[in-house]
Coordinates of C-alpha atoms in Angstrom, one line a residue:
M1 CA -31.9 23.6 16.5
K2 CA -30.7 26.5 14.5
I3 CA -27.0 25.3 14.7
L4 CA -27.9 22.1 12.8
T5 CA -29.2 24.1 9.8
H6 CA -26.6 27.0 10.0
P7 CA -24.7 27.4 6.7
A8 CA -21.4 26.8 8.5
T9 CA -22.7 23.5 9.8
T10 CA -24.0 22.5 6.4
A11 CA -20.7 23.4 4.8
F12 CA -18.7 21.4 7.3
G13 CA -20.9 18.4 6.7
L14 CA -20.4 18.6 3.0
T15 CA -16.7 19.2 3.5
N16 CA -16.6 16.0 5.5
L17 CA -18.3 14.0 2.8
Y18 CA -16.3 15.4 -0.1
L19 CA -12.9 14.8 1.6
L20 CA -13.7 11.4 3.1
A21 CA -11.2 9.8 0.7
L22 CA -8.4 11.9 2.1
T23 CA -9.3 11.7 5.8
G24 CA -10.4 8.0 6.0
P25 CA -7.0 6.4 5.6
L26 CA -5.5 8.8 8.3
I27 CA -8.0 7.8 10.9
S28 CA -8.2 4.1 10.1
P29 CA -8.0 2.1 13.4
D30 CA -5.3 -0.2 12.0
H31 CA -3.1 2.8 11.2
D32 CA -1.9 1.0 8.1
L33 CA -1.0 4.2 6.2
I34 CA 1.0 5.6 9.1
Y35 CA 2.7 2.3 9.9
H36 CA 4.1 2.0 6.3
L37 CA 4.8 5.7 5.8
I38 CA 8.3 6.7 5.0
G39 CA 9.4 10.3 5.6
A40 CA 7.7 12.9 7.8
S41 CA 4.0 12.5 8.6
S42 CA 3.4 16.3 8.5
T43 CA 3.8 16.2 4.7
I44 CA 0.5 14.2 4.6
F45 CA -1.4 15.6 7.6
L46 CA -0.9 19.3 7.1
P47 CA -2.1 19.6 3.5
I48 CA -5.2 17.5 4.3
L49 CA -6.0 19.7 7.3
A50 CA -5.5 22.8 5.0
Y51 CA -8.0 21.3 2.4
I52 CA -10.6 20.8 5.2
L53 CA -10.2 24.4 6.4
V54 CA -10.2 26.0 2.9
L55 CA -13.2 24.0 1.5
W56 CA -15.2 24.6 4.7
L57 CA -14.6 28.4 4.6
L58 CA -15.4 28.5 0.9
L59 CA -18.7 26.5 1.2
T60 CA -19.7 28.5 4.3
A61 CA -19.3 31.8 2.4
L62 CA -21.3 30.5 -0.7
L63 CA -24.1 28.9 1.4
T64 CA -24.4 32.1 3.5
I65 CA -24.8 34.2 0.3
A66 CA -27.2 31.7 -1.2
A67 CA -29.4 31.7 2.0
R68 CA -29.7 35.5 1.9
R69 CA -31.1 35.2 -1.7
R70 CA -33.6 32.6 -0.9
S71 CA -37.1 33.3 -2.4
P72 CA -39.8 33.9 0.1
H73 CA -42.0 30.9 0.7
P74 CA -45.5 31.3 -0.5
S75 CA -47.0 30.4 2.9
T76 CA -45.1 33.3 4.5
E77 CA -46.3 35.9 2.0
T78 CA -49.2 38.3 3.0
S79 CA -51.8 39.1 0.4
T80 CA -54.7 41.7 0.4
Q81 CA -56.3 40.0 -2.6
P82 CA -59.2 37.6 -2.0
S83 CA -58.1 34.0 -2.3
D84 CA -60.4 33.3 -5.3
E85 CA -58.9 36.1 -7.4
P86 CA -55.5 35.8 -9.1
S87 CA -52.8 38.1 -7.8
N88 CA -51.4 40.7 -10.1
E89 CA -48.2 40.9 -8.1
P90 CA -45.3 39.3 -10.0
S91 CA -43.6 36.5 -8.0
P92 CA -40.0 37.2 -7.0
P93 CA -37.4 36.0 -9.4
P94 CA -35.6 32.9 -8.4
S95 CA -32.0 33.1 -7.2
R96 CA -29.9 31.5 -9.9
L97 CA -26.8 31.5 -7.7
R98 CA -28.6 29.6 -5.0
L99 CA -30.0 27.1 -7.6
L100 CA -26.7 26.6 -9.3
L101 CA -24.8 26.2 -6.0
W102 CA -27.1 23.6 -4.6
A103 CA -27.4 21.8 -7.9
I104 CA -23.5 21.5 -8.2
L105 CA -23.2 20.4 -4.5
L106 CA -25.9 17.8 -4.7
L107 CA -25.2 16.4 -8.1
S108 CA -21.4 16.2 -7.7
L109 CA -21.7 14.4 -4.3
P110 CA -22.4 10.9 -5.8
W111 CA -19.4 11.4 -8.1
S112 CA -17.2 12.3 -5.2
L113 CA -18.5 9.3 -3.1
L114 CA -17.9 7.0 -6.1
H115 CA -14.2 8.0 -6.2
T116 CA -14.1 7.6 -2.4
C117 CA -15.3 4.0 -2.6
A118 CA -12.9 3.4 -5.5
S119 CA -10.0 4.7 -3.4
F120 CA -10.9 2.5 -0.4
S121 CA -11.3 -0.6 -2.6
G122 CA -8.2 0.1 -4.8
W123 CA -10.2 -0.1 -8.0
P124 CA -9.9 2.8 -10.5
V125 CA -13.0 4.4 -11.8
P126 CA -13.4 3.7 -15.5
T127 CA -13.3 6.8 -17.7
L128 CA -16.7 5.8 -19.2
L129 CA -18.3 5.9 -15.7
D130 CA -16.6 9.2 -15.1
L131 CA -18.3 10.5 -18.3
L132 CA -21.7 9.2 -17.2
C133 CA -21.3 11.0 -13.9
A134 CA -20.3 14.2 -15.7
A135 CA -23.4 13.9 -17.9
A136 CA -25.6 13.3 -14.8
I137 CA -24.3 16.6 -13.4
L138 CA -24.4 18.6 -16.7
I139 CA -27.9 17.7 -17.8
P140 CA -29.7 18.8 -14.6
L141 CA -27.6 22.0 -14.6
I142 CA -29.0 22.8 -18.0
L143 CA -32.5 22.2 -16.7
V144 CA -31.8 24.5 -13.7
A145 CA -30.7 27.2 -16.1
A146 CA -33.7 26.7 -18.5
R147 CA -36.5 26.2 -15.9
P148 CA -35.4 28.0 -12.7
R149 CA -38.9 28.4 -11.1
P150 CA -39.9 24.7 -10.9
C151 CA -36.4 23.9 -9.7
T152 CA -36.6 26.6 -7.1
R153 CA -39.9 25.1 -5.7
A154 CA -38.2 21.7 -5.6
L155 CA -35.2 23.1 -3.8
D156 CA -37.5 24.8 -1.3
T157 CA -39.0 21.4 -0.5
L158 CA -35.6 19.6 -0.3
E159 CA -33.5 22.1 1.6
P160 CA -35.3 21.7 5.0
V161 CA -34.6 18.0 4.8
L162 CA -31.1 18.1 3.5
T163 CA -29.6 20.7 5.8
P164 CA -30.2 18.8 9.0
L165 CA -28.8 15.7 7.3
F166 CA -25.6 17.5 6.4
G167 CA -25.6 18.9 9.9
F168 CA -25.4 15.3 11.2
F169 CA -22.4 14.7 9.0
A170 CA -20.8 17.9 10.4
F171 CA -20.8 16.3 13.9
S172 CA -19.2 13.2 12.4
G173 CA -16.7 15.5 10.8
L174 CA -15.8 16.9 14.1
L175 CA -15.0 13.4 15.4
I176 CA -12.9 12.8 12.3
L177 CA -11.0 16.1 12.7
T178 CA -10.4 15.4 16.4
Q179 CA -9.0 12.0 15.6
M180 CA -6.8 13.4 12.8
L181 CA -5.3 16.0 15.1
A182 CA -4.6 13.4 17.8
Y183 CA -3.0 11.1 15.3
A184 CA -1.0 13.9 13.8
V185 CA 0.5 14.8 17.2
Q186 CA 1.3 11.1 17.9
A187 CA 3.0 10.6 14.5
R188 CA 4.9 13.9 14.5
D189 CA 8.2 12.1 15.0
L190 CA 7.4 9.1 12.8
N191 CA 10.8 8.5 11.2
P192 CA 13.5 10.3 13.2
P193 CA 17.2 9.5 12.6
T194 CA 17.5 5.9 13.8
R195 CA 19.6 5.1 16.8
L196 CA 20.8 1.5 16.1
H197 CA 22.3 -1.1 18.3
H198 CA 26.1 -1.0 18.5
R199 CA 28.1 -3.7 20.2
Q200 CA 29.7 -2.4 23.4
P201 CA 33.4 -2.9 23.5
S202 CA 34.6 -5.5 26.0
A203 CA 36.8 -4.6 28.9
T204 CA 39.2 -7.3 28.0
P205 CA 40.1 -8.2 24.4
V206 CA 38.2 -11.3 23.3
A207 CA 38.8 -12.9 19.9
A208 CA 35.7 -13.0 17.8
P209 CA 34.5 -16.6 17.3
A210 CA 34.9 -18.0 13.8
H211 CA 31.5 -18.5 12.3
P212 CA 30.0 -18.6 8.8
R213 CA 28.3 -15.6 7.4
I214 CA 24.5 -16.0 7.2
I215 CA 22.6 -14.4 4.3
W216 CA 18.8 -14.5 4.7
I217 CA 17.0 -13.4 1.5
L218 CA 13.2 -13.0 1.4
L219 CA 11.8 -12.6 -2.1
D220 CA 8.3 -11.3 -1.6
E221 CA 5.5 -13.6 -3.1
L222 CA 8.0 -16.3 -4.3
S223 CA 6.2 -19.4 -5.6
Y224 CA 7.7 -22.8 -5.4
Q225 CA 5.4 -24.1 -8.1
Q226 CA 6.3 -21.4 -10.6
I227 CA 10.1 -21.9 -10.1
Y228 CA 10.5 -25.7 -9.9
E229 CA 7.3 -27.5 -10.6
R230 CA 5.4 -25.8 -13.4
R231 CA 7.7 -23.3 -14.9
Y232 CA 6.3 -21.1 -17.6
P233 CA 7.3 -22.3 -21.1
G234 CA 10.4 -20.5 -22.3
L235 CA 11.2 -19.0 -19.0
D236 CA 14.8 -19.5 -18.0
L237 CA 15.8 -19.2 -14.3
P238 CA 19.5 -20.2 -14.3
A239 CA 20.2 -18.7 -10.8
F240 CA 17.4 -20.7 -9.2
D241 CA 18.5 -23.9 -10.9
Q242 CA 22.1 -23.3 -9.8
L243 CA 21.0 -22.7 -6.2
A244 CA 18.9 -25.8 -6.2
A245 CA 21.9 -27.9 -7.4
Q246 CA 23.8 -27.1 -4.1
S247 CA 21.1 -26.6 -1.5
T248 CA 18.2 -28.3 0.3
N249 CA 14.9 -27.6 -1.4
F250 CA 11.8 -27.6 0.8
T251 CA 9.1 -28.6 -1.5
H252 CA 6.0 -28.4 0.8
V253 CA 6.4 -25.3 3.0
V254 CA 3.3 -24.3 4.9
P255 CA 3.3 -20.4 4.8
S256 CA 2.8 -18.6 8.1
G257 CA 0.1 -16.5 6.6
E258 CA -1.2 -14.8 3.5
F259 CA -0.1 -11.2 4.0
T260 CA 3.3 -9.7 4.7
R261 CA 1.9 -7.5 7.4
T262 CA 1.5 -10.5 9.7
I263 CA 4.0 -12.9 8.2
L264 CA 7.1 -10.9 9.0
P265 CA 6.4 -10.6 12.7
T266 CA 5.8 -14.4 12.7
L267 CA 9.2 -15.1 11.0
L268 CA 11.1 -12.7 13.2
T269 CA 9.6 -14.0 16.5
G270 CA 8.7 -17.6 15.7
T271 CA 5.2 -17.0 17.1
P272 CA 2.2 -17.7 14.9
T273 CA 0.4 -14.4 14.1
D274 CA -2.8 -13.7 12.4
H275 CA -3.3 -10.0 13.5
I276 CA -1.0 -7.2 14.7
R277 CA -1.7 -4.1 16.7
V278 CA -0.2 -0.9 15.6
D279 CA -0.5 2.6 17.2
A280 CA -0.5 6.1 15.6
R281 CA 3.2 6.5 16.3
G282 CA 3.8 3.8 13.6
M283 CA 5.0 1.2 16.2
L284 CA 4.2 -2.5 16.3
L285 CA 2.7 -3.1 19.7
A286 CA 1.5 -6.6 19.8
Q287 CA 0.9 -9.9 17.9
H288 CA -2.2 -12.1 18.2
D289 CA -1.4 -15.8 18.5
P290 CA -4.2 -17.8 16.9
V291 CA -3.0 -21.0 18.5
A292 CA -2.8 -19.7 22.1
H293 CA -5.7 -17.3 21.4
R294 CA -4.0 -14.4 23.1
W295 CA -2.2 -11.1 22.3
Q296 CA 1.4 -10.7 23.3
P297 CA 3.6 -7.6 23.1
F298 CA 6.1 -7.4 20.3
D299 CA 9.6 -7.2 21.7
P300 CA 12.6 -6.7 19.4
H301 CA 14.7 -8.6 21.9
H302 CA 12.6 -11.7 21.4
T303 CA 13.5 -11.9 17.7
V304 CA 16.0 -13.7 15.6
F305 CA 18.2 -10.5 15.4
Q306 CA 18.7 -10.6 19.2
D307 CA 19.6 -14.3 18.8
A308 CA 22.2 -13.3 16.2
L309 CA 23.6 -10.7 18.6
D310 CA 23.8 -13.2 21.4
H311 CA 25.9 -15.4 19.1
S312 CA 28.3 -12.5 18.5
Y313 CA 27.0 -11.8 15.0
S314 CA 26.7 -8.3 13.6
T315 CA 23.2 -7.6 12.2
G316 CA 22.3 -5.8 9.0
L317 CA 19.0 -5.3 7.2
A318 CA 17.7 -3.9 4.0
G319 CA 14.0 -4.4 3.7
W320 CA 10.7 -3.5 2.0
Y321 CA 7.2 -2.7 3.2
N322 CA 7.7 -3.1 7.0
P323 CA 9.2 -0.2 9.0
Y324 CA 12.1 -2.3 10.2
C325 CA 14.3 0.5 11.3
R326 CA 11.5 2.0 13.4
I327 CA 10.5 -1.2 15.2
L328 CA 13.8 -3.0 15.4
P329 CA 16.6 -0.4 16.1
D330 CA 17.7 -2.0 19.3
V331 CA 18.8 -5.2 17.6
L332 CA 20.2 -3.9 14.3
D333 CA 23.7 -2.7 13.6
S334 CA 22.8 -1.4 10.1
C335 CA 19.3 -0.8 8.7
Y336 CA 17.6 0.6 5.6
W337 CA 13.9 0.2 4.7
V338 CA 11.7 1.7 2.0
Y339 CA 8.1 1.5 0.8
H340 CA 6.5 3.9 -1.6
Q341 CA 2.8 3.5 -1.2
T342 CA -0.3 5.1 -2.6
T343 CA -1.3 7.9 -0.3
P344 CA -4.5 10.1 -0.2
A345 CA -4.5 12.4 -3.2
R346 CA -1.1 11.0 -4.1
L347 CA 0.6 13.1 -1.5
S348 CA 4.3 12.2 -1.3
P349 CA 6.3 12.0 1.9
N350 CA 9.3 12.8 -0.3
R351 CA 7.9 16.3 -1.1
T352 CA 7.4 19.2 1.3
A353 CA 4.0 20.0 2.8
R354 CA 3.9 23.2 0.6
R355 CA 4.4 21.2 -2.6
N356 CA 1.9 18.6 -1.5
L357 CA -0.7 21.3 -0.9
F358 CA -1.4 21.8 -4.6
R359 CA -1.0 18.2 -5.6
P360 CA -4.7 17.2 -5.6
L361 CA -5.6 20.3 -7.8
R362 CA -3.1 19.1 -10.4
R363 CA -4.5 15.6 -10.3
L364 CA -8.0 16.9 -10.6
E365 CA -6.9 19.0 -13.6
R366 CA -5.4 16.0 -15.3
R367 CA -8.5 13.9 -14.6
L368 CA -10.8 16.5 -16.1
Q369 CA -8.5 16.8 -19.1
R370 CA -8.6 13.0 -19.5
C371 CA -12.4 13.0 -19.3
L372 CA -12.7 15.9 -21.7
H373 CA -10.4 14.2 -24.2
A374 CA -12.2 10.9 -23.9
L375 CA -15.5 12.7 -24.5
L376 CA -14.2 14.6 -27.5
Y377 CA -12.8 11.3 -28.9
R378 CA -16.1 9.6 -28.6
L379 CA -17.7 12.5 -30.3
H380 CA -15.0 12.2 -33.1
L381 CA -13.7 15.7 -32.3
A382 CA -10.2 14.6 -31.1
A383 CA -7.6 12.0 -32.1
P384 CA -7.0 9.0 -29.8
A385 CA -3.9 8.8 -27.6
S386 CA -2.4 6.3 -30.1
P387 CA -3.2 5.7 -33.7
A388 CA -5.0 2.4 -32.9
S389 CA -6.6 2.9 -29.5
P390 CA -8.6 5.4 -27.5
P391 CA -7.0 7.2 -24.6
P392 CA -5.9 5.0 -21.7
T393 CA -8.0 5.2 -18.6
S394 CA -5.3 5.0 -15.9
S395 CA -2.0 5.5 -17.6
S396 CA -0.8 8.0 -15.1
D397 CA -1.6 5.7 -12.2
D398 CA 0.1 2.8 -14.0
R399 CA 3.2 4.8 -14.5
L400 CA 3.2 5.9 -10.9
D401 CA 2.8 2.2 -9.7
I402 CA 5.7 1.2 -11.9
R403 CA 7.9 4.1 -10.7
M404 CA 7.2 3.4 -7.0
H405 CA 7.8 -0.4 -7.3
A406 CA 10.9 0.0 -9.5
A407 CA 12.3 2.7 -7.2
D408 CA 11.9 0.5 -4.2
Y409 CA 13.7 -2.3 -5.9
R410 CA 16.6 -0.1 -7.0
D411 CA 17.0 1.4 -3.6
L412 CA 17.0 -2.0 -1.9
L413 CA 19.4 -3.4 -4.5
A414 CA 21.9 -0.6 -3.6
A415 CA 21.3 -0.9 0.2
G416 CA 21.7 -4.7 0.0
D417 CA 24.9 -4.5 -1.9
R418 CA 26.4 -2.2 0.7
L419 CA 25.6 -4.8 3.4
L420 CA 27.0 -7.7 1.3
E421 CA 30.1 -5.8 0.6
D422 CA 30.7 -5.1 4.3
P423 CA 32.3 -8.3 5.7
S424 CA 31.6 -7.1 9.3
R425 CA 27.9 -7.6 8.7
D426 CA 27.7 -11.3 9.1
F427 CA 24.0 -11.8 9.7
V428 CA 22.2 -10.1 6.8
F429 CA 18.5 -9.9 6.1
L430 CA 17.4 -8.8 2.6
H431 CA 13.7 -8.4 1.9
L432 CA 13.1 -7.5 -1.8
P433 CA 9.8 -6.5 -3.5
I434 CA 10.1 -9.1 -6.3
P435 CA 8.5 -11.1 -7.8
H436 CA 5.6 -9.4 -6.1
P437 CA 3.1 -7.9 -8.5
Y438 CA 2.6 -5.4 -10.0
G439 CA 5.0 -6.4 -12.7
F440 CA 7.4 -3.6 -13.6
Y441 CA 10.2 -5.5 -15.4
D442 CA 10.2 -6.6 -19.1
R443 CA 12.3 -9.8 -19.4
R444 CA 12.3 -9.5 -23.2
T445 CA 14.1 -6.2 -23.2
R446 CA 15.7 -6.6 -19.8
T447 CA 14.5 -3.1 -18.8
I448 CA 12.1 -1.4 -16.5
A449 CA 8.8 -1.4 -18.4
T450 CA 6.5 1.5 -19.3
A451 CA 3.4 -0.5 -18.6
H452 CA 2.5 -3.2 -16.1
T453 CA 4.0 -6.5 -16.9
S454 CA 3.4 -10.0 -15.5
Y455 CA 4.4 -11.9 -12.5
I456 CA 6.6 -14.1 -14.8
D457 CA 8.5 -11.0 -15.7
N458 CA 9.2 -10.1 -12.1
L459 CA 10.1 -13.7 -11.4
A460 CA 12.8 -13.4 -14.1
L461 CA 14.1 -10.3 -12.3
A462 CA 14.2 -12.2 -9.1
D463 CA 16.4 -14.7 -10.8
L464 CA 18.7 -11.9 -12.0
Y465 CA 18.9 -10.6 -8.5
L466 CA 19.8 -14.0 -7.1
A467 CA 22.6 -14.3 -9.7
H468 CA 23.8 -10.8 -8.7
V469 CA 24.0 -11.7 -5.0
R470 CA 25.9 -14.9 -5.9
Q471 CA 28.4 -13.1 -8.2
L472 CA 29.0 -10.5 -5.5
L473 CA 29.7 -13.0 -2.8
E474 CA 31.8 -15.2 -5.1
S475 CA 34.0 -12.2 -6.1
R476 CA 34.9 -12.0 -2.4
N477 CA 35.2 -15.8 -1.9
Q478 CA 32.3 -15.8 0.5
W479 CA 29.6 -17.8 -1.4
D480 CA 30.8 -21.3 -0.5
S481 CA 31.5 -20.5 3.2
S482 CA 28.2 -18.7 3.8
A483 CA 24.9 -20.1 4.8
V484 CA 22.2 -18.8 2.5
L485 CA 18.4 -19.0 3.1
V486 CA 16.2 -18.0 0.1
M487 CA 12.5 -18.0 0.8
G488 CA 9.2 -16.4 -0.1
D489 CA 7.0 -15.0 2.7
H490 CA 4.0 -16.4 0.8
S491 CA 3.3 -17.8 -2.6
W492 CA 1.8 -16.1 -5.6
R493 CA -1.7 -15.2 -4.4
T494 CA -3.5 -15.7 -7.7
S495 CA -7.1 -16.5 -7.0
F496 CA -7.8 -14.4 -3.9
V497 CA -5.8 -11.2 -4.7
W498 CA -4.5 -10.7 -8.2
I499 CA -6.9 -12.5 -10.6
D500 CA -9.5 -9.6 -10.1
S501 CA -6.8 -7.0 -10.3
A502 CA -6.7 -4.5 -13.1
T503 CA -3.1 -5.5 -13.7
W504 CA -3.8 -9.2 -14.2
T505 CA -2.3 -10.2 -17.6
E506 CA -3.0 -12.9 -20.1
E507 CA 0.5 -14.3 -19.3
D508 CA -0.5 -14.4 -15.6
D509 CA -3.6 -16.3 -16.5
R510 CA -1.8 -18.9 -18.6
A511 CA 1.0 -19.3 -16.1
S512 CA -1.4 -19.9 -13.2
N513 CA -3.8 -22.2 -15.2
H514 CA -6.5 -19.5 -15.0
G515 CA -5.8 -18.4 -11.5
E516 CA -5.3 -21.7 -9.7
F517 CA -3.7 -21.0 -6.3
D518 CA -0.8 -23.1 -5.0
P519 CA 0.1 -22.0 -1.4
R520 CA 3.7 -23.2 -1.3
P521 CA 6.4 -20.5 -1.2
G522 CA 9.9 -21.2 -2.4
Y523 CA 12.3 -22.2 0.4
L524 CA 15.9 -23.2 -0.1
V525 CA 18.8 -23.5 2.4
K526 CA 22.4 -23.7 1.3
L527 CA 24.6 -24.7 4.2
P528 CA 28.2 -23.6 4.3
N529 CA 30.3 -25.5 1.8
Q530 CA 27.4 -27.5 0.5
H531 CA 27.8 -28.7 -3.1
Q532 CA 25.1 -31.4 -3.5
P533 CA 21.4 -31.0 -3.8
A534 CA 18.9 -32.3 -1.3
R535 CA 15.1 -32.3 -0.9
I536 CA 12.7 -32.3 2.0
D537 CA 9.3 -33.3 0.7
Q538 CA 7.5 -33.5 4.1
P539 CA 5.4 -30.4 5.1
F540 CA 7.5 -27.8 6.8
D541 CA 5.9 -25.0 8.8
A542 CA 7.5 -21.6 7.9
V543 CA 6.8 -20.5 11.5
R544 CA 10.0 -22.5 12.4
S545 CA 12.2 -20.2 10.3
R546 CA 13.5 -18.5 13.4
A547 CA 14.4 -21.8 14.9
L548 CA 16.1 -22.8 11.7
L549 CA 18.1 -19.6 11.7
D550 CA 19.0 -20.2 15.4
A551 CA 20.3 -23.6 14.4
L552 CA 22.5 -22.0 11.7
L553 CA 23.7 -19.4 14.2
S554 CA 24.7 -22.1 16.7
G555 CA 26.4 -24.2 14.0
T556 CA 24.4 -27.4 14.7
L557 CA 23.6 -27.9 11.1
Q558 CA 26.7 -29.1 9.3
S559 CA 25.2 -31.2 6.5
P560 CA 22.0 -31.7 4.5
T561 CA 21.5 -34.9 6.6
D562 CA 21.6 -32.8 9.8
L563 CA 19.1 -30.4 8.2
A564 CA 16.7 -33.2 7.2
H565 CA 16.8 -34.7 10.7
W566 CA 16.2 -31.3 12.3
A567 CA 13.3 -30.5 9.9
Q568 CA 11.6 -33.8 10.6
S569 CA 12.1 -33.6 14.4
P570 CA 9.1 -32.5 16.5
Q571 CA 9.2 -28.9 17.5

């Protein structure tokens, strides 16, 4: 089949392989990137579609030119000389353009696939490995320039095998492109202006029932052990200590999962969930119940926020990671969510598609500069980045992680304050990205850090945030009268997530006793006007959080004794 070996087909196959790191996340069946994407999806899809088109046209042009300069194959040449006499005709000169083009394409492909695998796994490629890949490309290129004729014969042998192979990948690329276009159309209105729930006015004036304000604070990855049981030496957490002195502390909470993606639907609905189903519109469609072994549709009206509305509460939310305003608008009177995530080629939904278009080129330029500087440093031709150490391998990525995490925290701090300062919002849910790694707070300087810090640092920031919330409510005489639930969605996931992370610190290692995992999240309930501490040491399943909030909404829990009896009662 000539179409399988046509230069345009070969070029499209190579384009598909080179850009797999960009297209892969957009066609993932779990739609994780789209689900958590803030801003317009076009700022991600359009630049990547443009990269596919431009690279394909460029490679097609180059391969077409190279094919026309291919040296005649010896078997196709005619000769009038007897076979036993040497030919006096000079052999045609090899095409250096063809040689160099194929050498660059073939030798750079492993380097490209290496970075693709690294992007999928989340592990950065060390600079030394980048240098080795560069050497693996440069040395054969020198050989091609020095010995073109043997290289031409080798290429003549390989090309008939490689072109059909790349043609196969071209057909795979068509499937990828079709999926991308379909998902781009579905996600075109990913985050429109949210139409939230608003309580309809009653025909006859009805006095609003008196009820305490309920503040539900979820501190992501909050560990009970690190707060109250095995606190890091020298770490002060006065706000957590003050809260424990007037609340009920659940010491053995069984988390409802290991990842926020499935935990939050569990907490909102009260239904155990181990998987969720999301579509390309960024909507949560269904939850899988591992107990009942069945999928059930996700319905915002079957959540704790609908329960709050049914009890004449006004609902407000400021949350991280999950697209709350997209999946829960019908049951929220006020909503804000944010999550700055790593996107293909670091394309930002906060920038226009035009600005994003040239973003990968700038990243590639910086990466090449970093590799060149590292090479010159190792050859003693350049000074290190600092007087005592060689150039860092991922400083730009580190700074980006810190900026994104810190920006999310600052945005949610402001949005949460607006909710807390509005007394009409009497059922408030605040989901903060702390003490969740990566660490971005320096507790010694009490500032946002310039390099990754530890979980312990972020835990100190969580304590400052809790003190801030308390001070804000106390200034309005609302702390004592409010019910406050402070919890973690899961504990600090040391051994199975962070211990192998590039951001794991020596302080993390010491605090966790070399990565020991304790699954218990922090979980404290302060009832209205509670001033004495209490403990519940029996296991408590976090799946019951919706039921607990329902009991607070109905006013059936008046004392720590009531709460203890409720927690110990069968479901």
